[in-house]
Every structure is written in C-alpha cells, then in structure tokens.
Short mmCIF file of C-alpha atoms (C1' of nucleotides) in Angstrom, two decimals:
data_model
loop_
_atom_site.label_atom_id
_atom_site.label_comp_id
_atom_site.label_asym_id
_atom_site.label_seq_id
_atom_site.Cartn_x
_atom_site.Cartn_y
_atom_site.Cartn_z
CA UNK A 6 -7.77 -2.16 -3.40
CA UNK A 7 -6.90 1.47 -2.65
CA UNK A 8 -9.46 3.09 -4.03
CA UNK A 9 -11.72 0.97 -2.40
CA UNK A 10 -14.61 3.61 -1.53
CA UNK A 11 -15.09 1.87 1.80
CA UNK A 12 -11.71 1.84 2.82
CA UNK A 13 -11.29 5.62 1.48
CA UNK A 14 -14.30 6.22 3.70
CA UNK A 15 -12.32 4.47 6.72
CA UNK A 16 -8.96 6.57 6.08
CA UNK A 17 -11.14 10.25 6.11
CA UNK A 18 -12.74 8.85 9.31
CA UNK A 19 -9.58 7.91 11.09
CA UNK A 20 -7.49 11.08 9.80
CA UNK A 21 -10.12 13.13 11.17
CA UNK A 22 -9.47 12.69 14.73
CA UNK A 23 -6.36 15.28 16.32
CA UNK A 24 -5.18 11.92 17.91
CA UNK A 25 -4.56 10.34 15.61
CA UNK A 26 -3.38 12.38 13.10
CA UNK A 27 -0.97 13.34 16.01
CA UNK A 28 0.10 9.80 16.15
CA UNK A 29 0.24 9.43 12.66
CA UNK A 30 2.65 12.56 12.75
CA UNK A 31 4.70 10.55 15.17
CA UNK A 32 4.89 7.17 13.28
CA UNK A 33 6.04 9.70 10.33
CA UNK A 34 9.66 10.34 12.03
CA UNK A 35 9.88 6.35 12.94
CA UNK A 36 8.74 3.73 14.14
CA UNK A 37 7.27 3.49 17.62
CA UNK A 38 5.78 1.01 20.37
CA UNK A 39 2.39 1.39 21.78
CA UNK A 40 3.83 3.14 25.06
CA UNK A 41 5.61 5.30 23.16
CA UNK A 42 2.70 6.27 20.78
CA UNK A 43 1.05 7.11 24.36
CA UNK A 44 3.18 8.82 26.01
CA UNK A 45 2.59 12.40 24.58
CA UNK A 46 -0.70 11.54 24.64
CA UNK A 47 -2.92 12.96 27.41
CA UNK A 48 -5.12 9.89 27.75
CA UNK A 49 -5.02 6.62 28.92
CA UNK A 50 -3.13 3.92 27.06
CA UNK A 51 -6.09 1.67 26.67
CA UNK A 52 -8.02 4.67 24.78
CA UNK A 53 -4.34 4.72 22.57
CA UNK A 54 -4.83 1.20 21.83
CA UNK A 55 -8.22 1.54 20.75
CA UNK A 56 -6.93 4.58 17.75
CA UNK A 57 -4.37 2.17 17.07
CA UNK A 58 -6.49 -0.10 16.32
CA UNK A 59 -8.53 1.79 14.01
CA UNK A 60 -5.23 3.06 12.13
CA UNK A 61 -4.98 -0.26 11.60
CA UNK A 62 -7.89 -1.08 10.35
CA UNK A 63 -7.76 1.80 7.77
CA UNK A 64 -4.52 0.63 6.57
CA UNK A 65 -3.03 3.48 7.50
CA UNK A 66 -0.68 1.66 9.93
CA UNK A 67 0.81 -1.41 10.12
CA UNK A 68 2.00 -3.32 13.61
CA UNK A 69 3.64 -6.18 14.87
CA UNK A 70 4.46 -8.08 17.70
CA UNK A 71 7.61 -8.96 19.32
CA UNK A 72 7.76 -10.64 22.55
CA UNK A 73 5.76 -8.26 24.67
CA UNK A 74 6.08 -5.08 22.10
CA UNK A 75 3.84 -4.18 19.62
CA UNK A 76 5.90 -1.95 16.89
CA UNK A 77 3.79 0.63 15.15
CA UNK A 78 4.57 1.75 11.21
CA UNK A 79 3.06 3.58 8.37
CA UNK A 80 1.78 2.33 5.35
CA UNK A 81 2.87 5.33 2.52
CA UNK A 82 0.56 3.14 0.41
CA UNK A 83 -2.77 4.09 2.06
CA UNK A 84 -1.52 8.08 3.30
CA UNK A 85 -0.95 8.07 -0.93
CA UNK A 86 -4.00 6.82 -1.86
CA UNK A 87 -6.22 9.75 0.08
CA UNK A 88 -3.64 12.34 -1.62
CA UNK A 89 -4.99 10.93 -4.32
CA UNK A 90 -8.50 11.74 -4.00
CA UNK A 91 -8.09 15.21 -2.58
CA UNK A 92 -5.59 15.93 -5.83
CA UNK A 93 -7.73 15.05 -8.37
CA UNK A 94 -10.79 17.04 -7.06
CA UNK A 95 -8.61 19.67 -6.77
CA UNK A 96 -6.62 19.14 -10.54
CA UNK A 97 -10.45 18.88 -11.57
CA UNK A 98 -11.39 22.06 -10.38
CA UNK A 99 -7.83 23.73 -11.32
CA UNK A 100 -8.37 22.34 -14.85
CA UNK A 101 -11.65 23.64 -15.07
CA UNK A 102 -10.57 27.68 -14.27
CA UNK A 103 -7.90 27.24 -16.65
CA UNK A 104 -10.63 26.44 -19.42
CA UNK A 105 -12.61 29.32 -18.37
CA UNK A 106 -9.63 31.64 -18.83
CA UNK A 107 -8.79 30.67 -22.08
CA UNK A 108 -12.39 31.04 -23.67
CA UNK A 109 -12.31 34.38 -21.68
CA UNK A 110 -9.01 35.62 -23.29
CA UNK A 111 -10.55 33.92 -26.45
CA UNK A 112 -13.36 36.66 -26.51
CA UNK B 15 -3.50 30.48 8.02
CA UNK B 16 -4.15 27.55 5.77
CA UNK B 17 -1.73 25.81 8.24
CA UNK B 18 -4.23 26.68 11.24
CA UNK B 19 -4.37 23.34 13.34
CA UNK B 20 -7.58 24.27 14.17
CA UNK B 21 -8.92 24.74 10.61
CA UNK B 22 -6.61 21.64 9.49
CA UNK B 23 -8.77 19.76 12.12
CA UNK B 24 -12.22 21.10 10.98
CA UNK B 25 -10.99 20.56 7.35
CA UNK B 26 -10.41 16.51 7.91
CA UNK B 27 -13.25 16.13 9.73
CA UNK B 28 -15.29 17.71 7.16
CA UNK B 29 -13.94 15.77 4.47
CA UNK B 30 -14.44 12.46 6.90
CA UNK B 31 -18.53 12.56 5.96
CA UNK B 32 -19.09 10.53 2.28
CA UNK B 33 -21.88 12.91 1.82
CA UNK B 34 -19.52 15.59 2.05
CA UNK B 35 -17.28 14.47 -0.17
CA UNK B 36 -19.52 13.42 -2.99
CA UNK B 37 -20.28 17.09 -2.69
CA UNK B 38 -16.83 18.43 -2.93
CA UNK B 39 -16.82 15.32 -5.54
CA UNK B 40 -19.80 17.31 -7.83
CA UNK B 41 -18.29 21.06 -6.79
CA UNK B 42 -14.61 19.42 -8.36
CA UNK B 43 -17.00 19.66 -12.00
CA UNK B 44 -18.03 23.10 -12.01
CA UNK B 45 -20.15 25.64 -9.26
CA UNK B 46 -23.70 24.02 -8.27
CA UNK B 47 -26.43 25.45 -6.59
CA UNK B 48 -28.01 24.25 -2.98
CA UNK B 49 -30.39 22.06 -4.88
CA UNK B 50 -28.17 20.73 -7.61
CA UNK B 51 -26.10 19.26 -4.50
CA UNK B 52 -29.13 17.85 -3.23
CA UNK B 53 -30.15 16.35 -6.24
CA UNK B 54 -27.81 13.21 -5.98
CA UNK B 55 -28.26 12.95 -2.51
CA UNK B 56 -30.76 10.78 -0.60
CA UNK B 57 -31.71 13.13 2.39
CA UNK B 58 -33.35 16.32 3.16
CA UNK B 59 -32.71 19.22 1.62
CA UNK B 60 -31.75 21.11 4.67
CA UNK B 61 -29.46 18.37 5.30
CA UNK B 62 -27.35 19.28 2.63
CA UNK B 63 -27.78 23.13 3.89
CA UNK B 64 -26.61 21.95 7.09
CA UNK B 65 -23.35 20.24 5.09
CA UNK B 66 -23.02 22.69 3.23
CA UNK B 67 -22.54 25.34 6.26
CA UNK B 68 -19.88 23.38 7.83
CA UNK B 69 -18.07 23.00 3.83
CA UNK B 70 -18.29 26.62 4.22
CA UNK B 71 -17.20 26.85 7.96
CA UNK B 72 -13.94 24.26 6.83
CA UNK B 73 -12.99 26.87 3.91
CA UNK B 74 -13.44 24.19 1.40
CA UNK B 75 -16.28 25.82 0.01
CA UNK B 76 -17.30 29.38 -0.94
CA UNK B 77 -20.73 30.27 -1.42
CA UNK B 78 -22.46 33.33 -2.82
CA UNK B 79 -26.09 34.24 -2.62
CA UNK B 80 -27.47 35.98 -5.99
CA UNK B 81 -31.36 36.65 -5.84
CA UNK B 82 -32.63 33.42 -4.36
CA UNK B 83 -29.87 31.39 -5.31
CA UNK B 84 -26.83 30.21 -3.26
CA UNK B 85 -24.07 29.07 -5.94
CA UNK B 86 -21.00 26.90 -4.09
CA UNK B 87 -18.11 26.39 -5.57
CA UNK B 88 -14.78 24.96 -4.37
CA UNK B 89 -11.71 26.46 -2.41
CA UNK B 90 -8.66 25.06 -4.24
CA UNK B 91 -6.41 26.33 -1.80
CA UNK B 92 -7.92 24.68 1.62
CA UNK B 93 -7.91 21.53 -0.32
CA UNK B 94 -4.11 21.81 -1.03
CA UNK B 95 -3.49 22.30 3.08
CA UNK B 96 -5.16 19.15 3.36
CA UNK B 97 -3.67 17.21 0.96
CA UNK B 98 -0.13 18.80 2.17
CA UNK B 99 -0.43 17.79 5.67
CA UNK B 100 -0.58 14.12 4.59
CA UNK B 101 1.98 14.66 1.83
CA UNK B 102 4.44 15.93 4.78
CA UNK B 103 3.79 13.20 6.57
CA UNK B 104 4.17 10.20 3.96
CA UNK B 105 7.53 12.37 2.46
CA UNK B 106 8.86 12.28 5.93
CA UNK B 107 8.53 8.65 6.41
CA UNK B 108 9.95 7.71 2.72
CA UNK B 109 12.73 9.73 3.06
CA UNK B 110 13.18 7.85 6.61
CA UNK B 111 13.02 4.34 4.30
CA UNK B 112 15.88 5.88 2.20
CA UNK B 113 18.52 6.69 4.65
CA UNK B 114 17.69 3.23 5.96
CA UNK B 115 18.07 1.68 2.47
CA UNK B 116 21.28 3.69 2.30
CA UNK B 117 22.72 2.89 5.89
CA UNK B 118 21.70 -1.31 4.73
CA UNK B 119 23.98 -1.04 1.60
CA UNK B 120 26.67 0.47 3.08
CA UNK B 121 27.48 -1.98 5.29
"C1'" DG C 14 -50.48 39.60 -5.44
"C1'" DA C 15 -50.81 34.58 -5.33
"C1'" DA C 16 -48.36 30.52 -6.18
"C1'" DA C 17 -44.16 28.34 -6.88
"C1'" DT C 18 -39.24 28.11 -6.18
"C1'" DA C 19 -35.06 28.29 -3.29
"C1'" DG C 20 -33.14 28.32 0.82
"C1'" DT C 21 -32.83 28.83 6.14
"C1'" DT C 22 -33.44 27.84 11.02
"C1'" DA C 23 -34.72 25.43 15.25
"C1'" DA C 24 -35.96 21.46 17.86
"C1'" DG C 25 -35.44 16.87 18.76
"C1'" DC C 26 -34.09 12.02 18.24
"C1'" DG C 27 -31.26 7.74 17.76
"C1'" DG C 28 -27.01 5.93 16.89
"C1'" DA C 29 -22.01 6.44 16.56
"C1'" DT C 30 -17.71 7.97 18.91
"C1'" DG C 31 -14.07 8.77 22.25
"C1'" DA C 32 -12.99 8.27 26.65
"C1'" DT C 33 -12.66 5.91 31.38
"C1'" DT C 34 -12.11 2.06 34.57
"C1'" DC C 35 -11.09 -2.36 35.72
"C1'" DA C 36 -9.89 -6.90 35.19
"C1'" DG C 37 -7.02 -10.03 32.58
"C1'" DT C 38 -2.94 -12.01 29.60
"C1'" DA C 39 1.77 -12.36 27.86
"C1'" DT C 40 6.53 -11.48 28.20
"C1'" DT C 41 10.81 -9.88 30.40
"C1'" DG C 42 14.19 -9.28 34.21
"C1'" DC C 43 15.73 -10.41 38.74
"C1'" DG D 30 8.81 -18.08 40.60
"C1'" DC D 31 7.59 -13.19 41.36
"C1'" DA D 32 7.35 -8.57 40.18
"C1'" DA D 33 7.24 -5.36 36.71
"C1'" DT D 34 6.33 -4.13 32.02
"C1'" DA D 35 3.49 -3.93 27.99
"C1'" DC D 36 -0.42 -4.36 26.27
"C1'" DT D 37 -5.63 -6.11 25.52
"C1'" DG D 38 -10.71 -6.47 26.04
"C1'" DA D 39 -15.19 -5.59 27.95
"C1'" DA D 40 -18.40 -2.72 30.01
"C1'" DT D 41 -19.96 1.77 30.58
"C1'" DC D 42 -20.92 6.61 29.91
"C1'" DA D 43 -21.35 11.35 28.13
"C1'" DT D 44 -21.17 13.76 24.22
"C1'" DC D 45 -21.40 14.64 19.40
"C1'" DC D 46 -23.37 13.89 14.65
"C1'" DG D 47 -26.35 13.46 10.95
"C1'" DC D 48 -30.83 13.30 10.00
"C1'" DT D 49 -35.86 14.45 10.07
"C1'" DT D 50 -39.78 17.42 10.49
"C1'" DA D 51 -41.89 21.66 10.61
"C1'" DA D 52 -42.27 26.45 10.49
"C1'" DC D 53 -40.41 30.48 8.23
"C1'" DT D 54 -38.21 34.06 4.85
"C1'" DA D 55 -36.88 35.76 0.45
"C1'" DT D 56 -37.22 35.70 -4.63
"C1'" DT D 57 -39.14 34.85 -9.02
"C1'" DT D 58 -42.97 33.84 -12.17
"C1'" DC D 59 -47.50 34.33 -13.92
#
DNA sequence: GAAATAGTTAAGCGGATGATTCAGTATTGC
DNA sequence: GCAATACTGAATCATCCGCTTAACTATTTC
C-alpha cells in the first residue's frame, strides 16, 4: 500500500506546500495539538486545519482525539516510502555513471 | 546551496507534478532528448518544454543544447537535498520513538 | 534552398489550490 | 449552567497551474 502511485502522488502534493512541510518539521520534534501546529503559523487556524487535513489524508500524519484536543503525529512509514522513490531514481542514475566509467577506463 | 529553502521549495513542488516525475522517472535510465520525454507522455510537446524549464529551474535537471538537440539528463545531487530533508525529518522523529521506548523500560 | 525535424515562446483558458470569514459544535473549567 | 477553549465545516474568492493552440526560430537532410 505504500507504493501506491496515487497515494505517492498525494504525499509529493502535500510535501510541496512550505506549510506544511513546516508543520511536518514541527510534528518531527513531537507531537503537537492543532493550536499548537498553528501557532507559528501566520494564518488562520481554520486554513491549519484544512493542511492538516490533507497530511492526513496522505498518510503522512496521523491524529486523534481526546476530549476537546486533536493530537497530531507522523507516520515514518509514509515520509519512508517517498525516500524511497527519490533514492532509487537517484541509485538508478548513480548506477548508471558508474557503468559508464568502467567501460571508459575499459578503453 | 542545495539547502536553499527557496530551491528546497521549488524542488518539492516540482517533483509534486506525476508528469514530472515520470520524467525524472525516464531521465533516472539514461539522458533523453525533448522529444524522447514527450514520447510517453499524453500532451503537447511544448508542454513537456514548459516541464522541462521548471526541472531545469528546480536543479533537478541539466540540459544542453547540441545542434538542434536539447539532451536532459538528471542532477543527482538536487535529488539527494530532497530526499535529505525528509530523511532529517523521519530520523528526528524515530530517534524521538527511541528515547521514549527507552524512558518506558526503564521504569 | 526547400522540406522536414527539433525545439521555443506567447497568449489564453478552465480548473485546482490556499486562504479568509463566519457560523456552529464539543469539551473543559469555574 | 455559562464562559472560554479547541476545533470544524461551508461558502467564497483570488491566484496559480497545466494545458492547448498557434506562430516562430534554428538545424539537418535531400
């Protein structure tokens, strides 16, 4: 399920906003509660709530509610599994200038 | 300056498009021309130009022009500030598990 | 040098995106 | 129970994005 195309497609899209790769950064030293997520935030907290949401929905995050909290947390799984794709493109192209080299030193 | 926030940002928005990453997907196998990345694709061709520029603009790609023909190939090195920001990020909150794990056996 | 190939650029259009406001629902603390 | 806290949801709006078409330039081939 994590290599999912759609749901790679969802994590790109969500990681690609400042937001919320700033609260990402911020769920990455703990876990936090909406208001918190907000408060460095320079935007309303219903706008927060709608990224959240989205984090969510990528996976990225995970949330629950206690009484009148909802507590924010990453999921390592999903933040892993677009590693993933950038590291094998990249391994793929590494792999492919080490080849080169060799059949140039070969000749 | 592969740690730029600003070209961090333009890189994970770039990469956010599918039909920009089934072109970093092809450029992971070997250089391409502007129409070889087209080929796959279901759009214009100056679509693709147009991806291609930002690719370029992101670092991700370099391009060279030879007679009529714009070769592409991939940036290893943007790719791996991409994939480290996230890497950060997922360390940072596994590490966090840890000393929890730790703090939960102790007592 | 004419035709074909390869790419570039500009204008414009429709739909997605990120934000705001405002009104509403739990839950907690006095 | 009432006020304050902590969200949530819907409507709205401006802007941005990805795409198309069309007109154009540069290069190669015959």
């Amino acid at each position: 399920m994590l290599h999912d195309p759609a749901q790679l497609d969802l994590m790109f899209q969500v990681l690609a906003d400042p937001a919320r790769r700033q609260m990402v950064d911020r769920l990455s030293r703990g876990p936090a509660s909406v208001s918190q997520l907000a408060e460095p935030l320079a935007m309303s907290l219903s706008a927060v709530v709608q990224h959240l949401n989205l984090l969510e929905a990528s996976g990225l995050v995970r949330t629950q509610k206690v009484g009148g909290v909802r507590t924010c947390q990453i999921e390592p799984k999903a933040l892993r599994a677009a590693e993933h794709w950038i590291n094998e493109r990249r391994l793929s192209w590494e792999r492919r200038l080490d080849r080169l080299g060799d059949f140039l030193a070969e000749s």
